[in-house]
PDB file of C-alpha atoms in Angstrom:
ATOM      1  CA  UNK A 512      18.819   6.068 -13.286  1.00 46.00           C
ATOM      2  CA  UNK A 513      16.842   7.105 -10.055  1.00 57.00           C
ATOM      3  CA  UNK A 514      16.963  10.789  -8.340  1.00 63.00           C
ATOM      4  CA  UNK A 515      16.974  11.435  -4.980  1.00 63.00           C
ATOM      5  CA  UNK A 516      14.056  14.084  -4.605  1.00 66.00           C
ATOM      6  CA  UNK A 517      15.067  16.327  -1.868  1.00 72.00           C
ATOM      7  CA  UNK A 518      12.211  18.728  -0.424  1.00 73.00           C
ATOM      8  CA  UNK A 519      13.334  21.554   2.060  1.00 77.00           C
ATOM      9  CA  UNK A 520      10.503  22.944   4.099  1.00 75.00           C
ATOM     10  CA  UNK A 521      12.041  25.720   4.615  1.00 76.00           C
ATOM     11  CA  UNK A 522      11.008  26.477   1.166  1.00 78.00           C
ATOM     12  CA  UNK A 523       7.790  25.937   1.670  1.00 77.00           C
ATOM     13  CA  UNK A 524       4.750  27.710   3.007  1.00 74.00           C
ATOM     14  CA  UNK A 525       3.220  27.039   6.232  1.00 69.00           C
ATOM     15  CA  UNK A 526       0.510  24.874   4.176  1.00 73.00           C
ATOM     16  CA  UNK A 527       1.608  22.958   1.153  1.00 78.00           C
ATOM     17  CA  UNK A 528      -0.616  20.417  -1.541  1.00 77.00           C
ATOM     18  CA  UNK A 529       0.254  17.459  -3.180  1.00 75.00           C
ATOM     19  CA  UNK A 530      -1.542  16.534  -5.694  1.00 76.00           C
ATOM     20  CA  UNK A 531      -1.253  12.652  -6.966  1.00 69.00           C
ATOM     21  CA  UNK A 532      -2.997  11.502  -9.784  1.00 68.00           C
ATOM     22  CA  UNK A 533      -4.841   8.764 -10.445  1.00 65.00           C
ATOM     23  CA  UNK A 534      -5.795   7.838 -14.192  1.00 66.00           C
ATOM     24  CA  UNK A 535      -7.089  10.945 -14.815  1.00 69.00           C
ATOM     25  CA  UNK A 536      -7.979  11.189 -11.357  1.00 69.00           C
ATOM     26  CA  UNK A 537      -6.199  14.570  -9.904  1.00 72.00           C
ATOM     27  CA  UNK A 538      -6.721  14.790  -5.972  1.00 72.00           C
ATOM     28  CA  UNK A 539      -5.315  17.739  -3.641  1.00 76.00           C
ATOM     29  CA  UNK A 540      -4.620  16.900  -0.175  1.00 73.00           C
ATOM     30  CA  UNK A 541      -2.797  19.707   2.473  1.00 74.00           C
ATOM     31  CA  UNK A 542       0.116  19.917   4.650  1.00 72.00           C
ATOM     32  CA  UNK A 543       1.444  21.606   6.780  1.00 75.00           C
ATOM     33  CA  UNK A 544       4.608  22.044   6.332  1.00 75.00           C
ATOM     34  CA  UNK A 545       7.410  21.937   9.341  1.00 77.00           C
ATOM     35  CA  UNK A 546      10.762  22.133   9.680  1.00 78.00           C
ATOM     36  CA  UNK A 547      13.271  20.149  13.028  1.00 81.00           C
ATOM     37  CA  UNK A 548      13.811  23.401  15.568  1.00 88.00           C
ATOM     38  CA  UNK A 549      17.070  23.324  16.196  1.00 93.00           C
ATOM     39  CA  UNK A 550      17.194  23.012  20.669  1.00 95.00           C
ATOM     40  CA  UNK A 551      19.606  20.406  22.721  1.00 96.00           C
ATOM     41  CA  UNK A 552      19.103  17.881  25.217  1.00 96.00           C
ATOM     42  CA  UNK A 553      18.582  14.000  24.858  1.00 97.00           C
ATOM     43  CA  UNK A 554      15.126  12.348  23.261  1.00 97.00           C
ATOM     44  CA  UNK A 555      14.149   8.945  22.759  1.00 98.00           C
ATOM     45  CA  UNK A 556      13.730   7.499  19.096  1.00 98.00           C
ATOM     46  CA  UNK A 557      11.813   4.646  18.617  1.00 98.00           C
ATOM     47  CA  UNK A 558      11.311   3.095  14.792  1.00 98.00           C
ATOM     48  CA  UNK A 559       9.210   0.735  13.800  1.00 98.00           C
ATOM     49  CA  UNK A 560       9.145  -0.602  10.108  1.00 96.00           C
ATOM     50  CA  UNK A 561       9.533  -2.178   7.608  1.00 94.00           C
ATOM     51  CA  UNK A 562      13.879  -3.321   6.089  1.00 92.00           C
ATOM     52  CA  UNK A 563      13.516   0.222   5.486  1.00 90.00           C
ATOM     53  CA  UNK A 564      14.017   0.658   8.480  1.00 93.00           C
ATOM     54  CA  UNK A 565      16.305  -3.259   8.735  1.00 94.00           C
ATOM     55  CA  UNK A 566      18.735  -0.714   6.323  1.00 90.00           C
ATOM     56  CA  UNK A 567      19.838   1.095   8.105  1.00 89.00           C
ATOM     57  CA  UNK A 568      18.005   4.080   8.500  1.00 92.00           C
ATOM     58  CA  UNK A 569      17.983   4.378  12.671  1.00 95.00           C
ATOM     59  CA  UNK A 570      21.658   5.457  11.766  1.00 95.00           C
ATOM     60  CA  UNK A 571      21.026   8.575   9.230  1.00 93.00           C
ATOM     61  CA  UNK A 572      17.363   9.933  11.179  1.00 95.00           C
ATOM     62  CA  UNK A 573      20.219   9.789  14.239  1.00 96.00           C
ATOM     63  CA  UNK A 574      22.857  11.573  12.362  1.00 95.00           C
ATOM     64  CA  UNK A 575      19.951  13.953  10.681  1.00 93.00           C
ATOM     65  CA  UNK A 576      18.033  14.498  14.285  1.00 94.00           C
ATOM     66  CA  UNK A 577      22.021  15.733  15.750  1.00 96.00           C
ATOM     67  CA  UNK A 578      22.658  18.370  13.334  1.00 94.00           C
ATOM     68  CA  UNK A 579      20.237  19.645  14.551  1.00 95.00           C
ATOM     69  CA  UNK A 580      21.655  20.352  18.006  1.00 97.00           C
ATOM     70  CA  UNK A 581      19.942  16.921  19.716  1.00 97.00           C
ATOM     71  CA  UNK A 582      20.757  14.013  20.720  1.00 97.00           C
ATOM     72  CA  UNK A 583      19.537  11.430  20.136  1.00 97.00           C
ATOM     73  CA  UNK A 584      19.138   7.555  21.658  1.00 98.00           C
ATOM     74  CA  UNK A 585      17.733   5.078  19.402  1.00 98.00           C
ATOM     75  CA  UNK A 586      15.641   2.193  21.491  1.00 98.00           C
ATOM     76  CA  UNK A 587      14.981  -1.500  20.495  1.00 98.00           C
ATOM     77  CA  UNK A 588      15.554  -4.591  20.332  1.00 97.00           C
ATOM     78  CA  UNK A 589      17.244  -4.813  17.011  1.00 96.00           C
ATOM     79  CA  UNK A 590      20.490  -3.434  15.826  1.00 91.00           C
ATOM     80  CA  UNK A 591      24.433  -4.599  14.118  1.00 87.00           C
ATOM     81  CA  UNK A 592      24.769  -7.459  13.414  1.00 86.00           C
ATOM     82  CA  UNK A 593      21.321  -8.982  13.183  1.00 86.00           C
ATOM     83  CA  UNK A 594      20.735  -5.984  11.183  1.00 87.00           C
ATOM     84  CA  UNK A 595      23.374  -3.479   9.513  1.00 88.00           C
ATOM     85  CA  UNK A 596      21.955  -0.331  10.770  1.00 89.00           C
ATOM     86  CA  UNK A 597      24.028   0.123  13.448  1.00 91.00           C
ATOM     87  CA  UNK A 598      21.074   1.869  16.214  1.00 96.00           C
ATOM     88  CA  UNK A 599      18.889   0.273  17.924  1.00 97.00           C
ATOM     89  CA  UNK A 600      14.915   0.052  15.786  1.00 97.00           C
ATOM     90  CA  UNK A 601      12.240  -2.170  15.287  1.00 97.00           C
ATOM     91  CA  UNK A 602      12.394  -2.770  11.265  1.00 96.00           C
ATOM     92  CA  UNK A 603      11.293  -6.270  10.506  1.00 95.00           C
ATOM     93  CA  UNK A 604      12.598  -6.765   6.433  1.00 93.00           C
ATOM     94  CA  UNK A 605       9.607  -7.984   4.626  1.00 93.00           C
ATOM     95  CA  UNK A 606       7.245  -6.806   7.135  1.00 96.00           C
ATOM     96  CA  UNK A 607       3.200  -5.414   7.072  1.00 96.00           C
ATOM     97  CA  UNK A 608       1.449  -3.054   9.371  1.00 97.00           C
ATOM     98  CA  UNK A 609      -0.718  -6.748   9.716  1.00 97.00           C
ATOM     99  CA  UNK A 610       3.198  -8.854  11.047  1.00 97.00           C
ATOM    100  CA  UNK A 611       3.142  -6.037  13.685  1.00 98.00           C
ATOM    101  CA  UNK A 612      -0.654  -6.225  14.916  1.00 98.00           C
ATOM    102  CA  UNK A 613       0.285 -10.301  14.610  1.00 98.00           C
ATOM    103  CA  UNK A 614      -2.742 -10.920  12.072  1.00 97.00           C
ATOM    104  CA  UNK A 615      -0.128 -12.500   9.417  1.00 96.00           C
ATOM    105  CA  UNK A 616       1.458 -14.794  11.119  1.00 95.00           C
ATOM    106  CA  UNK A 617       3.006 -16.553   8.250  1.00 92.00           C
ATOM    107  CA  UNK A 618       6.293 -15.124   9.216  1.00 86.00           C
ATOM    108  CA  UNK A 619       6.487 -14.124  13.022  1.00 94.00           C
ATOM    109  CA  UNK A 620       6.776 -15.961  15.524  1.00 97.00           C
ATOM    110  CA  UNK A 621       5.366 -13.445  19.425  1.00 98.00           C
ATOM    111  CA  UNK A 622       8.683 -14.875  21.940  1.00 98.00           C
ATOM    112  CA  UNK A 623       7.796 -16.764  24.567  1.00 97.00           C
ATOM    113  CA  UNK A 624       7.169 -15.361  28.250  1.00 97.00           C
ATOM    114  CA  UNK A 625      10.179 -15.903  29.667  1.00 97.00           C
ATOM    115  CA  UNK A 626      12.455 -15.250  26.843  1.00 97.00           C
ATOM    116  CA  UNK A 627      13.786 -11.651  26.908  1.00 98.00           C
ATOM    117  CA  UNK A 628      16.776 -12.258  27.174  1.00 97.00           C
ATOM    118  CA  UNK A 629      16.825 -15.462  24.406  1.00 97.00           C
ATOM    119  CA  UNK A 630      15.267 -13.600  22.385  1.00 97.00           C
ATOM    120  CA  UNK A 631      17.382 -10.033  22.664  1.00 96.00           C
ATOM    121  CA  UNK A 632      20.559 -12.554  22.822  1.00 95.00           C
ATOM    122  CA  UNK A 633      19.197 -14.168  19.347  1.00 93.00           C
ATOM    123  CA  UNK A 634      19.324 -17.322  20.841  1.00 95.00           C
ATOM    124  CA  UNK A 635      15.665 -18.770  20.090  1.00 95.00           C
ATOM    125  CA  UNK A 636      15.109 -21.037  17.067  1.00 93.00           C
ATOM    126  CA  UNK A 637      14.606 -19.101  14.158  1.00 92.00           C
ATOM    127  CA  UNK A 638      16.055 -15.484  13.525  1.00 91.00           C
ATOM    128  CA  UNK A 639      15.637 -13.126  15.259  1.00 94.00           C
ATOM    129  CA  UNK A 640      14.167 -10.545  12.916  1.00 93.00           C
ATOM    130  CA  UNK A 641      11.279 -13.181  12.870  1.00 95.00           C
ATOM    131  CA  UNK A 642      10.647 -12.214  16.219  1.00 97.00           C
ATOM    132  CA  UNK A 643       7.571  -9.812  16.533  1.00 98.00           C
ATOM    133  CA  UNK A 644       8.790  -8.772  20.863  1.00 98.00           C
ATOM    134  CA  UNK A 645       5.276  -6.609  20.681  1.00 98.00           C
ATOM    135  CA  UNK A 646       2.468  -9.197  21.511  1.00 98.00           C
ATOM    136  CA  UNK A 647       1.198 -10.595  23.998  1.00 98.00           C
ATOM    137  CA  UNK A 648      -1.005 -13.768  24.077  1.00 98.00           C
ATOM    138  CA  UNK A 649      -4.776 -11.955  24.605  1.00 97.00           C
ATOM    139  CA  UNK A 650      -8.470 -12.484  23.396  1.00 96.00           C
ATOM    140  CA  UNK A 651      -9.222  -8.610  23.497  1.00 95.00           C
ATOM    141  CA  UNK A 652     -11.535  -7.052  21.311  1.00 95.00           C
ATOM    142  CA  UNK A 653      -9.004  -6.124  18.649  1.00 96.00           C
ATOM    143  CA  UNK A 654      -6.277  -8.805  19.445  1.00 97.00           C
ATOM    144  CA  UNK A 655      -5.192 -10.783  16.597  1.00 97.00           C
ATOM    145  CA  UNK A 656      -4.983 -15.000  16.308  1.00 97.00           C
ATOM    146  CA  UNK A 657      -4.610 -14.622  20.346  1.00 98.00           C
ATOM    147  CA  UNK A 658      -1.994 -11.703  20.587  1.00 98.00           C
ATOM    148  CA  UNK A 659      -3.052  -8.233  21.100  1.00 98.00           C
ATOM    149  CA  UNK A 660      -0.118  -5.641  20.395  1.00 98.00           C
ATOM    150  CA  UNK A 661       0.711  -3.956  23.586  1.00 98.00           C
ATOM    151  CA  UNK A 662       3.892  -1.469  23.766  1.00 98.00           C
ATOM    152  CA  UNK A 663       2.760  -1.134  27.338  1.00 98.00           C
ATOM    153  CA  UNK A 664       3.823  -4.734  27.863  1.00 98.00           C
ATOM    154  CA  UNK A 665       7.144  -4.290  25.225  1.00 98.00           C
ATOM    155  CA  UNK A 666       8.095  -2.035  27.388  1.00 98.00           C
ATOM    156  CA  UNK A 667       8.463  -3.188  30.807  1.00 98.00           C
ATOM    157  CA  UNK A 668       9.414  -6.577  29.210  1.00 98.00           C
ATOM    158  CA  UNK A 669      12.742  -5.429  27.116  1.00 98.00           C
ATOM    159  CA  UNK A 670      13.643  -2.643  29.570  1.00 97.00           C
ATOM    160  CA  UNK A 671      12.771  -0.650  26.784  1.00 98.00           C
ATOM    161  CA  UNK A 672      13.159   3.941  28.067  1.00 96.00           C
ATOM    162  CA  UNK A 673      10.063   6.527  28.200  1.00 96.00           C
ATOM    163  CA  UNK A 674      10.507   7.036  24.061  1.00 98.00           C
ATOM    164  CA  UNK A 675       9.812  10.561  22.949  1.00 98.00           C
ATOM    165  CA  UNK A 676       8.785   9.709  19.561  1.00 97.00           C
ATOM    166  CA  UNK A 677       8.043   7.118  17.417  1.00 98.00           C
ATOM    167  CA  UNK A 678       8.152   6.921  13.591  1.00 97.00           C
ATOM    168  CA  UNK A 679       6.068   4.080  12.339  1.00 98.00           C
ATOM    169  CA  UNK A 680       7.577   3.585   8.596  1.00 95.00           C
ATOM    170  CA  UNK A 681       5.497   0.861   6.585  1.00 96.00           C
ATOM    171  CA  UNK A 682       3.562   0.389   3.289  1.00 92.00           C
ATOM    172  CA  UNK A 683       5.999  -1.171   0.673  1.00 88.00           C
ATOM    173  CA  UNK A 684       5.279  -4.882   1.457  1.00 91.00           C
ATOM    174  CA  UNK A 685       1.402  -3.701   2.676  1.00 92.00           C
ATOM    175  CA  UNK A 686       0.967  -2.569  -0.904  1.00 87.00           C
ATOM    176  CA  UNK A 687       2.469  -5.701  -1.917  1.00 86.00           C
ATOM    177  CA  UNK A 688       0.755  -7.730   0.052  1.00 89.00           C
ATOM    178  CA  UNK A 689      -3.023  -6.866   0.094  1.00 91.00           C
ATOM    179  CA  UNK A 690      -5.320  -6.058  -2.263  1.00 91.00           C
ATOM    180  CA  UNK A 691      -6.838  -2.385  -3.115  1.00 89.00           C
ATOM    181  CA  UNK A 692      -9.663  -4.030  -1.844  1.00 92.00           C
ATOM    182  CA  UNK A 693      -8.469  -4.647   1.902  1.00 92.00           C
ATOM    183  CA  UNK A 694      -5.934  -2.313   2.870  1.00 92.00           C
ATOM    184  CA  UNK A 695      -8.483  -0.004   5.259  1.00 94.00           C
ATOM    185  CA  UNK A 696      -8.797  -3.234   7.083  1.00 94.00           C
ATOM    186  CA  UNK A 697      -5.255  -4.644   6.334  1.00 95.00           C
ATOM    187  CA  UNK A 698      -3.516  -0.805   6.611  1.00 96.00           C
ATOM    188  CA  UNK A 699      -5.471   1.699   8.321  1.00 96.00           C
ATOM    189  CA  UNK A 700      -7.192  -0.923  10.967  1.00 97.00           C
ATOM    190  CA  UNK A 701      -4.100  -2.566  11.939  1.00 97.00           C
ATOM    191  CA  UNK A 702      -2.065   1.283  12.091  1.00 98.00           C
ATOM    192  CA  UNK A 703      -5.192   2.783  14.335  1.00 98.00           C
ATOM    193  CA  UNK A 704      -4.033  -0.382  16.703  1.00 98.00           C
ATOM    194  CA  UNK A 705      -0.364  -0.205  17.198  1.00 98.00           C
ATOM    195  CA  UNK A 706      -0.318   4.152  17.441  1.00 98.00           C
ATOM    196  CA  UNK A 707      -3.530   4.073  20.301  1.00 98.00           C
ATOM    197  CA  UNK A 708      -1.082   1.356  22.228  1.00 98.00           C
ATOM    198  CA  UNK A 709       1.763   3.289  21.631  1.00 98.00           C
ATOM    199  CA  UNK A 710      -0.283   5.851  22.956  1.00 98.00           C
ATOM    200  CA  UNK A 711      -0.948   4.546  25.590  1.00 97.00           C
ATOM    201  CA  UNK A 712       2.654   3.458  26.429  1.00 98.00           C
ATOM    202  CA  UNK A 713       4.112   6.980  26.149  1.00 97.00           C
ATOM    203  CA  UNK A 714       2.116   9.653  28.033  1.00 95.00           C
ATOM    204  CA  UNK A 715       2.636  12.660  25.121  1.00 96.00           C
ATOM    205  CA  UNK A 716       4.363  10.869  22.800  1.00 98.00           C
ATOM    206  CA  UNK A 717       4.938  11.959  18.833  1.00 96.00           C
ATOM    207  CA  UNK A 718       3.783   9.087  16.335  1.00 97.00           C
ATOM    208  CA  UNK A 719       5.450   9.920  12.738  1.00 95.00           C
ATOM    209  CA  UNK A 720       4.027   8.151  10.329  1.00 95.00           C
ATOM    210  CA  UNK A 721       6.029   7.370   7.027  1.00 91.00           C
ATOM    211  CA  UNK A 722       4.731   5.751   4.025  1.00 87.00           C
ATOM    212  CA  UNK A 723       7.325   5.401   1.159  1.00 75.00           C
ATOM    213  CA  UNK A 724       6.588   6.101  -2.452  1.00 68.00           C
ATOM    214  CA  UNK A 725       7.415   3.277  -4.456  1.00 64.00           C
ATOM    215  CA  UNK A 726      10.101   1.500  -6.117  1.00 62.00           C
ATOM    216  CA  UNK A 727      11.595   3.352  -9.958  1.00 65.00           C
ATOM    217  CA  UNK A 728      10.801  -0.698 -11.037  1.00 68.00           C
ATOM    218  CA  UNK A 729       8.064  -1.959 -13.206  1.00 70.00           C
ATOM    219  CA  UNK A 730       6.361  -4.349 -10.337  1.00 68.00           C
ATOM    220  CA  UNK A 731       5.863  -1.820  -7.952  1.00 66.00           C
ATOM    221  CA  UNK A 732       5.040   1.106 -11.049  1.00 68.00           C
ATOM    222  CA  UNK A 733       2.076  -1.100 -10.804  1.00 73.00           C
ATOM    223  CA  UNK A 734       0.564  -0.840  -7.709  1.00 77.00           C
ATOM    224  CA  UNK A 735       0.491   3.085  -7.741  1.00 76.00           C
ATOM    225  CA  UNK A 736      -2.951   3.445  -7.571  1.00 81.00           C
ATOM    226  CA  UNK A 737      -2.600   0.698  -3.349  1.00 86.00           C
ATOM    227  CA  UNK A 738       0.531   3.434  -3.142  1.00 85.00           C
ATOM    228  CA  UNK A 739      -1.457   6.475  -3.354  1.00 83.00           C
ATOM    229  CA  UNK A 740      -4.540   4.587  -1.124  1.00 87.00           C
ATOM    230  CA  UNK A 741      -1.778   4.481   1.865  1.00 90.00           C
ATOM    231  CA  UNK A 742      -0.388   7.666   1.544  1.00 87.00           C
ATOM    232  CA  UNK A 743      -4.312   8.458   1.893  1.00 87.00           C
ATOM    233  CA  UNK A 744      -4.879   6.250   4.571  1.00 91.00           C
ATOM    234  CA  UNK A 745      -1.551   8.021   6.532  1.00 92.00           C
ATOM    235  CA  UNK A 746      -2.447  10.816   6.049  1.00 87.00           C
ATOM    236  CA  UNK A 747      -6.293  10.360   7.785  1.00 91.00           C
ATOM    237  CA  UNK A 748      -4.243   8.804  10.439  1.00 94.00           C
ATOM    238  CA  UNK A 749      -2.275  11.590  11.603  1.00 90.00           C
ATOM    239  CA  UNK A 750      -5.306  13.600  11.719  1.00 87.00           C
ATOM    240  CA  UNK A 751      -7.614  11.817  14.187  1.00 87.00           C
TER     241      UNK A 751
END
């Protein structure tokens, strides 16, 4: 059966390594392991991602943060009963990075200007999970299909408080939607737009990037090469 792999970073050196194999080729990546220090005070946390965040990840993250002495205030526009998570978040089931930037528009709709409260209340035409609260109409160079990911607009339109930490958990649907040779354009480039916008909206914000491992089913095991590529792009984003 499936087993959970738990790594206690307190037991790692300050410089550790991840070794990944694609076929017969091994690649080793340096990882700077950091444990969460104990402390006090309140921190605002925004989680952005796919169904992993939609399905209760914010509840677990809040609980884990608070074991270290902090008070975690989870922010966002999605919450129960729209999603299983009791805490607020921006986890949209089935979405990849390209959905958040409006590059992929097959299952997402911008929230119309002036319809913010109707969106929050879940009374717009489509299900709330299908709406993208981050995008606004734009012809900027980094716009996608006439819209741009704009975290500044998001925080103003939906009264989002100053955010201390943003957790971006994407990757599993990017593997599903994109070929290996398209992942730089569909994952890395779109993540750059998201991260740059977040940093412009909240000065000093810490951005954490999470990439899921492939699920223990044959369909996902067959995507291992793309999973390795996603992890490498995420490491590159973290170093920039």
